[in-house]
Short mmCIF file of C-alpha atoms in Angstrom, two decimals:
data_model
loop_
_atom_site.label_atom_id
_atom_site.label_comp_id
_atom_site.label_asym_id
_atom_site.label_seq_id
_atom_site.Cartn_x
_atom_site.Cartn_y
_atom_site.Cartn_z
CA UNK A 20 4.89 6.56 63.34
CA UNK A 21 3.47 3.19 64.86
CA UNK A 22 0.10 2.23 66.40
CA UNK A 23 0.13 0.02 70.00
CA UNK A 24 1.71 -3.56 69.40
CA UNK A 25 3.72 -2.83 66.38
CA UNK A 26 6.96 -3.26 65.69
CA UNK A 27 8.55 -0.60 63.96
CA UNK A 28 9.86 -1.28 60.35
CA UNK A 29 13.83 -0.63 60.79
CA UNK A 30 15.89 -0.73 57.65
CA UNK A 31 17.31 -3.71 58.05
CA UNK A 32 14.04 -5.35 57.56
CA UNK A 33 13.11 -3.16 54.55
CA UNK A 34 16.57 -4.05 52.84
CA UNK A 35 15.20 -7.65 53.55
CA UNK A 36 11.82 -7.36 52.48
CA UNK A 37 13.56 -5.45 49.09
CA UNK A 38 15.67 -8.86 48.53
CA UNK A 39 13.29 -11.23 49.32
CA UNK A 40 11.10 -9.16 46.43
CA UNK A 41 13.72 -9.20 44.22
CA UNK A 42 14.27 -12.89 44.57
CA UNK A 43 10.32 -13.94 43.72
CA UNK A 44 10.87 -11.43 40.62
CA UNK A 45 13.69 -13.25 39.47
CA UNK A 46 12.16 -16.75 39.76
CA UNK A 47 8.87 -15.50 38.59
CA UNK A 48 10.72 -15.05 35.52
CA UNK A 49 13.31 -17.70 35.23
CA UNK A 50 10.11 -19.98 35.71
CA UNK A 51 8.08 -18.75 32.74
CA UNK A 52 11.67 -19.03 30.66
CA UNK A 53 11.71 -22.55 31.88
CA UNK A 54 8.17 -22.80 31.19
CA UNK A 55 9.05 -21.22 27.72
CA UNK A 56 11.78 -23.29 27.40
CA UNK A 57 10.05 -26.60 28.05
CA UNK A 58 7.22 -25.61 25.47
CA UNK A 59 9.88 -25.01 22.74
CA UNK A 60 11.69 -28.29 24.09
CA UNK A 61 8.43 -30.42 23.33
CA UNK A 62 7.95 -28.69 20.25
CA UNK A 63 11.44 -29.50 18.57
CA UNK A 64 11.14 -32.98 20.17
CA UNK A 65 8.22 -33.67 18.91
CA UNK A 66 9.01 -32.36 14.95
CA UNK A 67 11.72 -34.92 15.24
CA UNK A 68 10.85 -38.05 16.28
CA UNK A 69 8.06 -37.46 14.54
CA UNK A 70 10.33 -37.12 10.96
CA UNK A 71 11.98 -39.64 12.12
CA UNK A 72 9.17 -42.55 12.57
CA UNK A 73 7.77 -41.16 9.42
CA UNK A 74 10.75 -41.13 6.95
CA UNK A 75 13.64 -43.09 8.72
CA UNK A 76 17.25 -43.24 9.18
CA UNK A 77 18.98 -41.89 5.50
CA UNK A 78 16.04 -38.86 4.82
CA UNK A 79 16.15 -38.23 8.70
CA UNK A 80 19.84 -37.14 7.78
CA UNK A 81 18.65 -34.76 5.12
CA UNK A 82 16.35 -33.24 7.61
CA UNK A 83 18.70 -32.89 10.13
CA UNK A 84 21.19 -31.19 7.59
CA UNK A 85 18.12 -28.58 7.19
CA UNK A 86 17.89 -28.38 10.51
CA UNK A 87 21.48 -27.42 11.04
CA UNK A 88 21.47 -25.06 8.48
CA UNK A 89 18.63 -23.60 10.28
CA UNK A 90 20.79 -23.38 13.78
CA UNK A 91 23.27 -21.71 11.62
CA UNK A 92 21.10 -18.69 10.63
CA UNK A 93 19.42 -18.46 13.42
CA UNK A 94 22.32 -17.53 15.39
CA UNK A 95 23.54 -14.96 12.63
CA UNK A 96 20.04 -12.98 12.64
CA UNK A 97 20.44 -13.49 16.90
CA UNK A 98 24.23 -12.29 17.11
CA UNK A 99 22.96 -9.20 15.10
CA UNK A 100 19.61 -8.48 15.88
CA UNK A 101 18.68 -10.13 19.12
CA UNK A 102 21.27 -10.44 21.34
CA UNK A 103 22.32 -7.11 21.75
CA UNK A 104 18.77 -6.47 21.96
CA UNK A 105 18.79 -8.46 25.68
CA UNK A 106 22.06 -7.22 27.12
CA UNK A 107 21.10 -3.56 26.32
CA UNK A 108 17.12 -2.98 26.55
CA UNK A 109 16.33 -5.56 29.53
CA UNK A 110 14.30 -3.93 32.46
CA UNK A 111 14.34 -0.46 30.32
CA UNK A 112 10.95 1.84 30.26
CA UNK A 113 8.54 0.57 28.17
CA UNK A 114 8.85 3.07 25.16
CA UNK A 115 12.97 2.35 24.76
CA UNK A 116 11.96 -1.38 24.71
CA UNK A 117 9.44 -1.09 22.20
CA UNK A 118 11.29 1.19 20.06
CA UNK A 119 14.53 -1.12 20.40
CA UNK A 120 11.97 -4.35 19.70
CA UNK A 121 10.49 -2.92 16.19
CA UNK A 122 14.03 -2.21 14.85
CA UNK A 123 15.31 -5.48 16.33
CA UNK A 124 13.02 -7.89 14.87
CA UNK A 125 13.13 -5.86 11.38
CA UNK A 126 16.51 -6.92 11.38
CA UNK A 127 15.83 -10.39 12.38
CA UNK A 128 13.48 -10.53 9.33
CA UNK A 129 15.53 -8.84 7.13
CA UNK A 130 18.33 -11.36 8.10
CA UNK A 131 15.22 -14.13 7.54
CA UNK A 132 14.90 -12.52 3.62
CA UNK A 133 18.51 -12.46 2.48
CA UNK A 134 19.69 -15.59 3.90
CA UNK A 135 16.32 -17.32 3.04
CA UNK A 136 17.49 -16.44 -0.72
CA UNK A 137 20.96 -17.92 -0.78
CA UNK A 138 19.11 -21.22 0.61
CA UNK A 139 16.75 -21.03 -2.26
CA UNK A 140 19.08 -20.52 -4.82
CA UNK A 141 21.85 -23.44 -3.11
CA UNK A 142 18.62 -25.62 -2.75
CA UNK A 143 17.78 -25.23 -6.42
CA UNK A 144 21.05 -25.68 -7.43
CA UNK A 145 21.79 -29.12 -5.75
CA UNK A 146 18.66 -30.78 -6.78
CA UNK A 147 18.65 -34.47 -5.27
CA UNK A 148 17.34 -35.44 -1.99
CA UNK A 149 19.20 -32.77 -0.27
CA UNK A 150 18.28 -29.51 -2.80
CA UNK A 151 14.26 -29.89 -2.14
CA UNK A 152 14.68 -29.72 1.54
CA UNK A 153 17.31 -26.59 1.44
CA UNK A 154 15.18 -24.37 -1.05
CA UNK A 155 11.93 -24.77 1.34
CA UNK A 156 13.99 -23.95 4.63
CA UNK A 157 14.72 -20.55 2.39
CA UNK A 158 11.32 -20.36 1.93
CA UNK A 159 9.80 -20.54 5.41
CA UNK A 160 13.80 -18.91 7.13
CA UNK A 161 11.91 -15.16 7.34
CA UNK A 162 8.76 -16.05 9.94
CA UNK A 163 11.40 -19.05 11.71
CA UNK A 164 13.43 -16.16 12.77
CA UNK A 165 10.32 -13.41 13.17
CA UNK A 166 9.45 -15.71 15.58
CA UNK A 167 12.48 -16.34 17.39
CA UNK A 168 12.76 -12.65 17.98
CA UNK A 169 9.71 -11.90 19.38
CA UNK A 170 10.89 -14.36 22.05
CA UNK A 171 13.94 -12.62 22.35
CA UNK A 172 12.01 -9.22 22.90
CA UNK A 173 9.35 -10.37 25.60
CA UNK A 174 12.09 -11.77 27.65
CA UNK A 175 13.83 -8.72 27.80
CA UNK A 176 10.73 -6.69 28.72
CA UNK A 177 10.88 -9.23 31.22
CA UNK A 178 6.96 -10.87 30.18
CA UNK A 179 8.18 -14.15 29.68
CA UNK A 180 4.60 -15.21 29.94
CA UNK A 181 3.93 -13.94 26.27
CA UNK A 182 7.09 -15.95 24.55
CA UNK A 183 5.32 -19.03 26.24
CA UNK A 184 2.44 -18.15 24.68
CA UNK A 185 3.80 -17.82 21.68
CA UNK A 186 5.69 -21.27 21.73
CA UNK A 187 2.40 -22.75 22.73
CA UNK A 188 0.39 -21.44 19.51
CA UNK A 189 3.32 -22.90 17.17
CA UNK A 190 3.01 -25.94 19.09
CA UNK A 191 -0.84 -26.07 17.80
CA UNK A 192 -0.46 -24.80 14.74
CA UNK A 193 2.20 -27.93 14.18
CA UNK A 194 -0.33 -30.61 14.65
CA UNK A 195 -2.41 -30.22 11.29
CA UNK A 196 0.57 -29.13 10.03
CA UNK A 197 2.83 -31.97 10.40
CA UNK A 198 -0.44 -34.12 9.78
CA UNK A 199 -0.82 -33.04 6.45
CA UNK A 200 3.54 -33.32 5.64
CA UNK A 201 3.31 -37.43 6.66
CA UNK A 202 0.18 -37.86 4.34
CA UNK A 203 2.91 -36.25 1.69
CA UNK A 204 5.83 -38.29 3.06
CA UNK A 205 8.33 -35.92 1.97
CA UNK A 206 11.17 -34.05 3.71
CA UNK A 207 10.51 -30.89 1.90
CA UNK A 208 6.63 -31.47 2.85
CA UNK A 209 8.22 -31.88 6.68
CA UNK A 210 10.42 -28.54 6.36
CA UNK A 211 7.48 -26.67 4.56
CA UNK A 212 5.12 -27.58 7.79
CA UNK A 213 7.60 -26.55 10.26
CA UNK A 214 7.93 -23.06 8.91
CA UNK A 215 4.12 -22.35 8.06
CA UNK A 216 3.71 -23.22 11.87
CA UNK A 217 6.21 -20.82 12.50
CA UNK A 218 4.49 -18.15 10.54
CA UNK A 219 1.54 -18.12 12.23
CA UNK A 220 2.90 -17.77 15.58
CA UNK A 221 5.56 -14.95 14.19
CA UNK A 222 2.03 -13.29 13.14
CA UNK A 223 0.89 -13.83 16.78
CA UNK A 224 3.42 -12.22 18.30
CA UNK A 225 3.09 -8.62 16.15
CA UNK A 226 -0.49 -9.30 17.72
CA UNK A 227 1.04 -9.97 21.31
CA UNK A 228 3.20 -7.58 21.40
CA UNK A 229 1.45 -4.34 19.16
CA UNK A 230 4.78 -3.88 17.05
CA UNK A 231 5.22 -4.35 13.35
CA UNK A 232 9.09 -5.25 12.83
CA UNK A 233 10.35 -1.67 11.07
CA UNK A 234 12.56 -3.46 8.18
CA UNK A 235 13.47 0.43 7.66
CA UNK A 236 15.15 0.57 11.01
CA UNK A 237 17.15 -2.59 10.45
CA UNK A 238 20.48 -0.78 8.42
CA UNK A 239 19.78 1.88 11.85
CA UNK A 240 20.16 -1.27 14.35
CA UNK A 241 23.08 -2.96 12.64
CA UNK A 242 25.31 0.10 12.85
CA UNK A 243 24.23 1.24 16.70
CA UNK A 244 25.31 -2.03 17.76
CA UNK A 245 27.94 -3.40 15.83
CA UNK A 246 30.20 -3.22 18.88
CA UNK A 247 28.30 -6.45 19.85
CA UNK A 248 26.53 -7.24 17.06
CA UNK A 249 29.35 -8.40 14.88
CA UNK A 250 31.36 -10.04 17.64
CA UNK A 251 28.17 -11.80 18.52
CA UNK A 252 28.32 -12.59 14.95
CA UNK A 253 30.97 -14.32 14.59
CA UNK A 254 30.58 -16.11 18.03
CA UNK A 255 27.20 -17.40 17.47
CA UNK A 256 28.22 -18.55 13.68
CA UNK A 257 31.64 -20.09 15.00
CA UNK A 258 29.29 -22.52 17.30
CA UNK A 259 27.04 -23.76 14.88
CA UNK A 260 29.31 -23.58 11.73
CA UNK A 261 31.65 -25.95 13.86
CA UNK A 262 28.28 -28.31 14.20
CA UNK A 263 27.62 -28.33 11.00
CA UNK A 264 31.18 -29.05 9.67
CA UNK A 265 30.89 -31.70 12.13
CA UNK A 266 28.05 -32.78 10.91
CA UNK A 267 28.68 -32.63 6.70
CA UNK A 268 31.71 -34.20 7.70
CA UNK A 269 30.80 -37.04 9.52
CA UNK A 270 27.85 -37.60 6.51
CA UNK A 271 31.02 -38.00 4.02
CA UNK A 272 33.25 -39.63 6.73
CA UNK A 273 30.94 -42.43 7.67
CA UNK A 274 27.68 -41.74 5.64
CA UNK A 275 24.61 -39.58 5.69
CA UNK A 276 22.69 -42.58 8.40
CA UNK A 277 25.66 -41.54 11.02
CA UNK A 278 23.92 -37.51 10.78
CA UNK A 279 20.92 -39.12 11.61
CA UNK A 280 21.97 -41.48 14.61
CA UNK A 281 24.04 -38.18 15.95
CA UNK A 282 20.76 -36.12 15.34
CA UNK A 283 18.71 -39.53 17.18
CA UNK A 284 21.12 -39.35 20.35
CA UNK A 285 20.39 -34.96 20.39
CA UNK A 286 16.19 -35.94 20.18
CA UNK A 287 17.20 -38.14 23.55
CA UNK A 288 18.61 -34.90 25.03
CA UNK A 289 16.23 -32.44 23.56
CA UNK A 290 14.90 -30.87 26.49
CA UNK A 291 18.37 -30.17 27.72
CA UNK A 292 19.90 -29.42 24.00
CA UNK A 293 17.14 -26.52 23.56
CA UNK A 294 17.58 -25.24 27.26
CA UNK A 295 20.88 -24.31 25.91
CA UNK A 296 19.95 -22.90 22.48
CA UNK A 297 17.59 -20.76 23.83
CA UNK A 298 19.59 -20.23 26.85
CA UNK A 299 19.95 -16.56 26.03
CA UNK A 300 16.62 -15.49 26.09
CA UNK A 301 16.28 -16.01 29.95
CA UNK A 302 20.04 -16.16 31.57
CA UNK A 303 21.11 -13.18 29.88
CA UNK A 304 18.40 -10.81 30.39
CA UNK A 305 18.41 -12.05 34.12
CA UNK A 306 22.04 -11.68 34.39
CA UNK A 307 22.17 -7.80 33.11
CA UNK A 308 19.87 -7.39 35.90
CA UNK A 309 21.53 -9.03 38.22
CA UNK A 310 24.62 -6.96 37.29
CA UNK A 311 22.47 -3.76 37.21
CA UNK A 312 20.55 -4.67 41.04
CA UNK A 313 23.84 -6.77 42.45
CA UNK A 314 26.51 -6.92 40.85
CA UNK A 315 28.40 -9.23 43.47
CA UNK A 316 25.85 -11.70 43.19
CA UNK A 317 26.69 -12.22 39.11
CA UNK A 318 29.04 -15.19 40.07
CA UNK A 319 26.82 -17.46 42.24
CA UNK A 320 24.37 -16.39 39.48
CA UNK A 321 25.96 -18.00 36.93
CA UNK A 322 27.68 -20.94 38.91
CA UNK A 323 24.03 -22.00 40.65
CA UNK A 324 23.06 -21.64 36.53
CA UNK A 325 25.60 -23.70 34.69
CA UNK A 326 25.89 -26.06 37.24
CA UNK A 327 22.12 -26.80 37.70
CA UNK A 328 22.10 -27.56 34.40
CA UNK A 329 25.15 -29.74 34.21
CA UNK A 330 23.35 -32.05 37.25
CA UNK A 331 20.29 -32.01 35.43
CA UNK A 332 21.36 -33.17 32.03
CA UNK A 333 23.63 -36.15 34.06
CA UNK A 334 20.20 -37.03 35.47
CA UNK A 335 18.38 -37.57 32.43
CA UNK A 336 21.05 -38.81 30.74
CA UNK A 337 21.31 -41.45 33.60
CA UNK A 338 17.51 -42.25 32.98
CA UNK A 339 18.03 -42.68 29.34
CA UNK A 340 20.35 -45.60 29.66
CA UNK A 341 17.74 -47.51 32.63
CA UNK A 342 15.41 -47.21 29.02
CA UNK A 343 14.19 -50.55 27.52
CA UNK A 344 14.53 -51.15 24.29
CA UNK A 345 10.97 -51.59 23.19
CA UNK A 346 10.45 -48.34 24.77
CA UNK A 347 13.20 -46.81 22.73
CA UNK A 348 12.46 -48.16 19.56
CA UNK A 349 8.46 -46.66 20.33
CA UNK A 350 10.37 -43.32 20.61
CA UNK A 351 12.60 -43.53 17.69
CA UNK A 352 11.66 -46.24 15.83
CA UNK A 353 14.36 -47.84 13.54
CA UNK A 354 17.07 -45.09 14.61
CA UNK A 355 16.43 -46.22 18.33
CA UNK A 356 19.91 -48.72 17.63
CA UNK A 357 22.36 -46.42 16.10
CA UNK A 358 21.38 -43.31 18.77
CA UNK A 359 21.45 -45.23 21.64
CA UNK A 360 25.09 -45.98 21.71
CA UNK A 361 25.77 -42.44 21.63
CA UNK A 362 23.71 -41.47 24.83
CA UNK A 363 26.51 -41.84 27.72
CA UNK A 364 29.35 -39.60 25.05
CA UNK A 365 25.98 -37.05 24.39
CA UNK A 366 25.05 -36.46 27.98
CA UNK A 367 28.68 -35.98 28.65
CA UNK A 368 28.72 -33.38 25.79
CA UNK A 369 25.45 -31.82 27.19
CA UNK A 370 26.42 -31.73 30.86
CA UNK A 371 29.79 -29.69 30.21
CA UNK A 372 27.94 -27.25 27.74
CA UNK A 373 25.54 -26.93 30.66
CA UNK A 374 28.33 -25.71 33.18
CA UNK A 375 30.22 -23.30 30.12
CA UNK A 376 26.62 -21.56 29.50
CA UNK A 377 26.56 -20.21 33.37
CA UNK A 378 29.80 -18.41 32.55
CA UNK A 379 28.70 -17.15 28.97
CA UNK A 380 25.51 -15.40 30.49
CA UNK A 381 27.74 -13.45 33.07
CA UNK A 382 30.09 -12.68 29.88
CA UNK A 383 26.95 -11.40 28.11
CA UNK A 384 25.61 -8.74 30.62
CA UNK A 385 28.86 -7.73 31.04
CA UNK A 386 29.21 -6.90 27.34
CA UNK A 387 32.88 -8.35 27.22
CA UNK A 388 32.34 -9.19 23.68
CA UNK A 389 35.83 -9.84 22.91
CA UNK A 390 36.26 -12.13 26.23
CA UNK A 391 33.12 -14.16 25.00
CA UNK A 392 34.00 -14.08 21.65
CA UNK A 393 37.14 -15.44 22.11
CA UNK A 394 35.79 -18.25 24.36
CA UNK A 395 33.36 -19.20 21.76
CA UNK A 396 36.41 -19.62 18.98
CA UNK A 397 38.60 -21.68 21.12
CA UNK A 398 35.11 -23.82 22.14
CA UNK A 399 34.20 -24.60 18.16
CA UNK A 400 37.51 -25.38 17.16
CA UNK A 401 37.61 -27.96 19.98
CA UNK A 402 34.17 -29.14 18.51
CA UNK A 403 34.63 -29.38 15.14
CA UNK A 404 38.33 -30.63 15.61
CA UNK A 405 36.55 -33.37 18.33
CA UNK A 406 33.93 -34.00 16.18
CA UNK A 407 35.64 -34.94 13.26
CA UNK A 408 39.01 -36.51 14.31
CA UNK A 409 37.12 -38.68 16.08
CA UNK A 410 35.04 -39.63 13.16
CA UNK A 411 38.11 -40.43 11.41
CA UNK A 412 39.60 -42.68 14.51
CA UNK A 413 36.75 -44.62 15.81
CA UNK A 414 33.21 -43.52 13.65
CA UNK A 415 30.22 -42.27 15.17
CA UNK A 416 30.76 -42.99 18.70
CA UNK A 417 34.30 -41.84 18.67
CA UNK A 418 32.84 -38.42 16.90
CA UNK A 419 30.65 -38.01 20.03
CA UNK A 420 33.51 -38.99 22.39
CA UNK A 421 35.29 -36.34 20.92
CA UNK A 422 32.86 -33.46 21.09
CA UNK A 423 32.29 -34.63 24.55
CA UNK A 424 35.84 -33.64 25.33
CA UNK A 425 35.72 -30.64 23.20
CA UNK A 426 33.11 -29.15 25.53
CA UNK A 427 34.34 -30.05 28.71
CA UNK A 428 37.52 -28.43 27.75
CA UNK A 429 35.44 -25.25 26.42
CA UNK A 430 33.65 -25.02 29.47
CA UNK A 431 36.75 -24.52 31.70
CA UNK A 432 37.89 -21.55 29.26
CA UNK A 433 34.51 -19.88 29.59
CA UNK A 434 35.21 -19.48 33.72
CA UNK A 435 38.31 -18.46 33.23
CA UNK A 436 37.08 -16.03 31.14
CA UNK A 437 34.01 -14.70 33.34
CA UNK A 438 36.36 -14.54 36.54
CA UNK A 439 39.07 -12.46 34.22
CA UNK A 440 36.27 -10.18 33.05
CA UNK A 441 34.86 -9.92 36.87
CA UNK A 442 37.93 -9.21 38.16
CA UNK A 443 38.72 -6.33 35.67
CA UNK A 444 35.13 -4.85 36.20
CA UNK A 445 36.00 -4.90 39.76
CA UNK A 446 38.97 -2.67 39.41
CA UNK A 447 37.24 -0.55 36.46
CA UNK A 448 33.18 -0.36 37.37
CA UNK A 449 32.01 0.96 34.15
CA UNK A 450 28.17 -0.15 33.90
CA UNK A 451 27.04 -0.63 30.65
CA UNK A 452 23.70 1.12 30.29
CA UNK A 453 22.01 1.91 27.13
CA UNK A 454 18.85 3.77 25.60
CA UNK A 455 17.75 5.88 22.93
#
């Protein structure tokens, strides 16, 4: 029923109205992940240029072997705990989420406890400059990754707003904290501050989100979802075990200072660099809605992703090189020199991870763990085979020529990949929908 000088509401207009709200949801959240995204950005760029004025090129290395031993444990506790977490429990009722988020995060901290005790014993055992800095990351590893999964699980409730939040607090609670590591001038004192940061904002999100992580459930989590969870495993590992055997190989190809400059060129390209790392905790929440609302809109979701982030990453990359010197060496100080050769091979390198991430979200809400899985393989043998034959041919600029390469190359397999998988969902529609 109308009233005089209406127009009645056909449903053509309501399916329009319906998309058009759908739309604002989606970019109401893909904006607080970007938000999120750029907080977390600023935070890791700011840790290390901040190392890296205080202690310079040779212990800059040693932190940025912590720090990749850090990547590499962080993606173990999120192929096991956190990932599945997304692709399964995004846009489900509140009381499957927050079940699903207490036994998720228990086995992100569990992961944090185990893990953080084979770094303290290797750490220990090495002694040196490198030992100090490994036993401390085991110390702080628990609350790094506590907090890293609450991220994970406010993303997939879709209240992105809180993980920004969250980033924000560590973000304050790094300024005394990295204050009081330069009066001690020690990596170890750099590492310690970085974690205790961490812990309080791991402590702010039990408060955010009224969960306590249920370290009892974790051994329950593990084996519900070892479908993906150990795939995931193994994919996530596979990418930032190839880094780091690029990276402890190019320290005892070319020396410890060459980490550092390769580590100098990544600070150019954080924001873009921790886009991707934390790619997951937007793109493939989004995406298993997308597949869940749309599904024939999955592919332009993913293309207008990856290759946003591709032009993007050219773009800054392009303003990198117009930099002065003086300006870089403000930045970076004395490893301004060494990184700055690097930038054109890096943004290359950045640009065609960019583009393969598009495709690995749609792989993700689709659950083809073996398609993804696969991709990831053939990508971090390309890296680490890039990374290091170049090393071996040319140095440090011919390892970042060659991982460059690598990722272009791994980028193509990831579409051809997502439009297998696509295809194959196509002729078999089999949604994958999951709850307690």
């Amino acid at each position: 029923m109308t009233t005089e000088g209406e127009k009645p509401t056909t449903p053509a207009d309501r399916a329009g109205h319906t998309r058009r709200t759908a739309k604002r949801a989606i970019v109401g959240r893909l904006s607080w992940g970007l938000a999120d995204q750029a907080a977390s950005s600023m935070t890791n760029f700011a840790v290390g240029i901040y190392v890296a004025r205080s202690l310079g090129l040779t212990a800059f290395g040693v932190f940025s072997l912590a720090w990749l031993t850090y990547g590499v444990v962080l993606n173990v506790a999120r192929g096991l705990a956190t990932d599945p977490l997304v692709v399964r429990f995004s846009g489900v009722p509140e009381v499957s989420w927050r079940s699903a988020a207490a036994r998720s995060s228990g086995a992100a901290l569990g992961v944090g406890a185990v893990l953080g005790a084979v770094c303290l014993l290797v750490g220990l055992g090495l002694g040196g400059r490198v030992g100090p800095a490994f036993a401390c990351l085991g110390v702080v590893l628990p609350a790094l990754l506590l907090q890293d999964a609450w991220r994970f699980a406010f993303f997939a409730a879709g209240t992105g707003q809180k993980a920004f939040a969250n980033d924000l607090v560590w973000g304050v609670a790094l300024v005394p904290a990295m204050v009081v590591a330069a009066r001690v001038g020690s990596v170890a004192a750099f590492v310690l501050a970085w974690g205790a940061s961490a812990a309080v904002a791991a402590v702010y999100g039990c408060l955010q989100s009224g969960i306590r992580p249920q370290l009892t459930g974790a051994r329950q989590w593990l084996r519900e979802h070892r479908d993906l969870g150990y795939r995931y495993l193994v994919e996530n590992v596979s990418l930032s075990g190839a880094s780091q055997l690029r990276a402890y190989g190019l320290g005892a190809i070319v020396g410890v200072g060459a980490v550092g400059a390769v580590r100098g060129a990544e600070l150019l390209l954080g924001p873009f660099l921790a886009l991707l790392m934390g790619l997951s905790l937007v793109t493939v929440a989004e995406a298993a809605r997308v597949l869940r609302q749309a599904p024939h809109r999955l592919r332009t979701f993913c293309l207008l992703l990856g290759g946003g982030q591709a032009v993007a990453a050219l773009l800054w990359g392009g303003a990198l090189l117009l930099m002065p010197d003086r300006a870089g060496e403000f930045v970076l100080g004395g490893v301004w020199h060494s990184a700055s050769a690097l930038i054109v091979p890096a943004t290359l390198g950045v640009a065609g991870a960019g583009l393969g991430t598009g495709a690995a979200a749609g792989l993700r809400a689709l659950a083809a763990a073996r398609r993804s899985l696969r991709c990831q393989l053939f990508a971090s043998a390309c890296y680490a085979i890039g990374g290091l034959g170049g090393a071996a041919v040319a140095g440090t600029i011919g390892s970042a020529w060659g991982v460059a390469a690598a990722t272009v190359c791994g980028s193509a397999v990831w579409w051809l990949q997502l439009r297998s998988a696509l295809r194959e969902r196509h002729q078999n529609p089999i949604p994958e929908v999951r709850t307690p």
